């Protein structure tokens, strides 16, 4: 044999790898993220699942859709609702019919025209497409076309959150021709400020948009090119930001230190609350939790300020209430309703008759391990046992719905009052799996639903009720830490961890 | 030799079939309510039931498996439940990224480990001691730690390389080289130190054999003994080590791709598994099994070619 074995083996591996390298190098066509003076590159946490507007999500998951789709109503950074595709809207006296006036000068990226028929087609599609936010239009009975630029949304029951929903997933308008097709799942067809550059986009890696020519509202289209770079790993997001590969991204307190060291600017915004959800208030699987004094004792056991400082590096505000500061339901008096008072906690446990006999089994969610162990310690100090369960991820939601947990630690969105009620309080809320309620609470919830403009204020009663009844043990509202470089101005968006796409502009 | 290859290929196909059936059964019986995960927090029980029907989850397991198998044999691996993207497309865009990285690292490992290992075995003395210590140090530092150190130093402090991938459709080869350099280094350090250590031992073992003494007594030069006789005998051990490293690297590459945000198989595997996106998970598992089978087959063929005795056994 003339050729040495090592050389032969190396040659074989080398040729195989060269072949593969060649394949790799030639994948696809398009252009790299160029350094156009008006380009914006954002680091996002995950890719969207489908470009069908009916599959859109809320909050920070809404951002990619805003690039391609306009909503009927625009939500300003401070939460005020402004005209967008709808120029004006008005309820009837019973809050059961919302009439919208629509723009007539807007087209979709496939050339189709936006009008009342298109708006109706979108809302009908949203109602039956089985999307994750289908509940947003649950109160809508039907949508009627009045004339080319007017629709009536008829409601089965009043819904104070409807206008807000029309600035969210339910308000996204896609071209009627493409709704329900397979094509719209992978390439959006909207009337929004940007169009997707399919050739330059890679699923789960990056989505590239270019400014749409002739877009009707130049004020909302501040960049020629927009790239959403999907960076799941927080370290990767931090590295990409400090090395200048992206202009802005969401970080956490730990990684934020590195970004601050690199002179990145920080915008904070409180969107979620963190705390224990004491779900089994009727004592179905944990009789102790049916006792109000036990639930109150749990609330008095936590030194919220210390936990916040130690675990979250102080990034947040201690609180005893689950409703957000911007929701209208928030009140100053509930903020420190349950002070840190271990003696009182012990006294309450004694009075309850469950002293030394309270055990909470909670699931451990990824990233929550440190916090759970701190809670475990503080509860142990007053004589309550907290048992962290195995880590779970993909079955969490289903397990909650199936009443698997009598209590759990979680971060929850603090949205509009009816949104929050339907998330954690009402009998149809996922985070009220045991469907606890009382006639008193039902009356308060009903008042919010029919309250129209007063809904936020009326929700204060619901908030007060669940705090007094210790349905939860909230710990703090968490600061969302959004960092950006000095090439871009960013305005935080109320109730969103990540700003809306319209809130970015080139720094002068 | 053809019979030998055919036999190995046949057993590879059996492994592939068995693994696919087992994985399918395990995945589909243990992943909870997937429909609920897809629809999210707000979904009603009716929505969940409708979704389950849509995904065919109300069908018996065997029916679903054979449907999947039939489709797979015709090249259709199904579509992601979350994104509707065909699984075959997802794999086709990602495999080149991962494979370029793994094979580049492998070639460098083979070359470096062979040079260092042979040098340590032949020279012994301080060279050998340095290699021994290097092997312990190299083995004890995980690849992702090296990755983070490299990013901090070479990408962020010095700005020589991008901190995260710049690979996207249509970019030139430079973007690939720049994006791949740090991840490949992070991947190969463990491999080189470990591989050098194994090759060193294999070469020393051969050098101590009687036939080497006989060759030396006949006055044959050290260089000829090493390259013509010792290396050939030590090669099978080296090849086996390298193949094991390549297979082990498929795990390490997942973390490295996350750190460097490379659009390879790693992020796909992590996302799909976290979401229980079963068609994608099946695709990822099948890809991994195929790579393992192909690598083993190549090693078997190379060994069989180097050492005819293997073919008979």
mmCIF file of N, CA, C and O in Angstrom, chain A residues 49-57 65 125-126 129-133 169 185, chain B residues 38-39 51:
data_model
loop_
_atom_site.group_PDB
_atom_site.id
_atom_site.type_symbol
_atom_site.label_atom_id
_atom_site.label_comp_id
_atom_site.label_asym_id
_atom_site.label_seq_id
_atom_site.Cartn_x
_atom_site.Cartn_y
_atom_site.Cartn_z
ATOM 1 N N UNK A 49 -44.738 31.588 15.291
ATOM 2 C CA UNK A 49 -45.083 30.253 14.823
ATOM 3 C C UNK A 49 -45.698 30.269 13.431
ATOM 4 O O UNK A 49 -45.477 29.363 12.652
ATOM 5 N N UNK A 50 -46.478 31.309 13.129
ATOM 6 C CA UNK A 50 -47.119 31.366 11.815
ATOM 7 C C UNK A 50 -47.365 32.830 11.490
ATOM 8 O O UNK A 50 -47.651 33.628 12.376
ATOM 9 N N UNK A 51 -47.273 33.174 10.206
ATOM 10 C CA UNK A 51 -47.535 34.562 9.820
ATOM 11 C C UNK A 51 -49.022 34.837 9.586
ATOM 12 O O UNK A 51 -49.411 35.953 9.276
ATOM 13 N N UNK A 52 -49.843 33.798 9.720
ATOM 14 C CA UNK A 52 -51.285 34.018 9.641
ATOM 15 C C UNK A 52 -51.676 34.947 10.794
ATOM 16 O O UNK A 52 -51.444 34.622 11.963
ATOM 17 N N UNK A 53 -52.270 36.121 10.505
ATOM 18 C CA UNK A 53 -52.558 37.065 11.598
ATOM 19 C C UNK A 53 -53.463 36.469 12.668
ATOM 20 O O UNK A 53 -53.424 36.886 13.816
ATOM 21 N N UNK A 54 -54.268 35.469 12.293
ATOM 22 C CA UNK A 54 -55.151 34.860 13.285
ATOM 23 C C UNK A 54 -54.377 33.996 14.282
ATOM 24 O O UNK A 54 -54.921 33.578 15.299
ATOM 25 N N UNK A 55 -53.105 33.729 13.981
ATOM 26 C CA UNK A 55 -52.282 32.938 14.907
ATOM 27 C C UNK A 55 -51.368 33.840 15.736
ATOM 28 O O UNK A 55 -50.466 33.361 16.419
ATOM 29 N N UNK A 56 -51.579 35.154 15.661
ATOM 30 C CA UNK A 56 -50.702 36.099 16.355
ATOM 31 C C UNK A 56 -50.895 36.011 17.868
ATOM 32 O O UNK A 56 -51.935 35.565 18.342
ATOM 33 N N UNK A 57 -49.883 36.443 18.574
ATOM 34 C CA UNK A 57 -49.949 36.440 20.021
ATOM 35 C C UNK A 57 -49.971 37.880 20.524
ATOM 36 O O UNK A 57 -50.059 38.819 19.741
ATOM 37 N N UNK A 65 -45.459 40.869 13.980
ATOM 38 C CA UNK A 65 -46.681 41.058 13.185
ATOM 39 C C UNK A 65 -46.898 42.526 12.845
ATOM 40 O O UNK A 65 -47.415 42.860 11.789
ATOM 41 N N UNK A 125 -62.339 35.253 10.042
ATOM 42 C CA UNK A 125 -61.248 34.272 9.995
ATOM 43 C C UNK A 125 -60.655 34.088 11.393
ATOM 44 O O UNK A 125 -60.407 32.963 11.831
ATOM 45 N N UNK A 126 -60.446 35.198 12.095
ATOM 46 C CA UNK A 126 -59.851 35.143 13.434
ATOM 47 C C UNK A 126 -60.716 34.309 14.378
ATOM 48 O O UNK A 126 -60.223 33.531 15.192
ATOM 49 N N UNK A 129 -60.272 30.479 13.255
ATOM 50 C CA UNK A 129 -58.979 29.895 12.901
ATOM 51 C C UNK A 129 -58.298 29.157 14.058
ATOM 52 O O UNK A 129 -57.202 28.644 13.903
ATOM 53 N N UNK A 130 -58.948 29.115 15.227
ATOM 54 C CA UNK A 130 -58.411 28.362 16.357
ATOM 55 C C UNK A 130 -57.022 28.852 16.770
ATOM 56 O O UNK A 130 -56.153 28.065 17.119
ATOM 57 N N UNK A 131 -56.827 30.159 16.730
ATOM 58 C CA UNK A 131 -55.533 30.710 17.116
ATOM 59 C C UNK A 131 -55.402 30.848 18.624
ATOM 60 O O UNK A 131 -56.390 30.717 19.355
ATOM 61 N N UNK A 132 -54.170 31.122 19.101
ATOM 62 C CA UNK A 132 -53.938 31.193 20.541
ATOM 63 C C UNK A 132 -54.689 32.330 21.238
ATOM 64 O O UNK A 132 -54.894 32.289 22.433
ATOM 65 N N UNK A 133 -55.094 33.346 20.493
ATOM 66 C CA UNK A 133 -55.802 34.476 21.102
ATOM 67 C C UNK A 133 -57.267 34.531 20.672
ATOM 68 O O UNK A 133 -57.889 35.594 20.683
ATOM 69 N N UNK A 169 -53.721 41.327 18.676
ATOM 70 C CA UNK A 169 -53.833 40.231 17.705
ATOM 71 C C UNK A 169 -55.130 40.306 16.887
ATOM 72 O O UNK A 169 -55.109 40.190 15.657
ATOM 73 N N UNK A 185 -48.920 31.366 6.000
ATOM 74 C CA UNK A 185 -48.280 30.862 7.215
ATOM 75 C C UNK A 185 -46.783 31.164 7.216
ATOM 76 O O UNK A 185 -46.183 31.352 8.259
ATOM 77 N N UNK B 38 -49.862 24.261 21.954
ATOM 78 C CA UNK B 38 -49.876 25.008 20.702
ATOM 79 C C UNK B 38 -50.814 26.207 20.831
ATOM 80 O O UNK B 38 -50.494 27.303 20.395
ATOM 81 N N UNK B 39 -51.954 25.997 21.456
ATOM 82 C CA UNK B 39 -52.970 27.049 21.507
ATOM 83 C C UNK B 39 -52.717 28.075 22.604
ATOM 84 O O UNK B 39 -53.186 29.200 22.528
ATOM 85 N N UNK B 51 -58.194 20.973 17.953
ATOM 86 C CA UNK B 51 -56.789 20.948 17.532
ATOM 87 C C UNK B 51 -56.256 19.517 17.534
ATOM 88 O O UNK B 51 -55.516 19.115 16.638
#
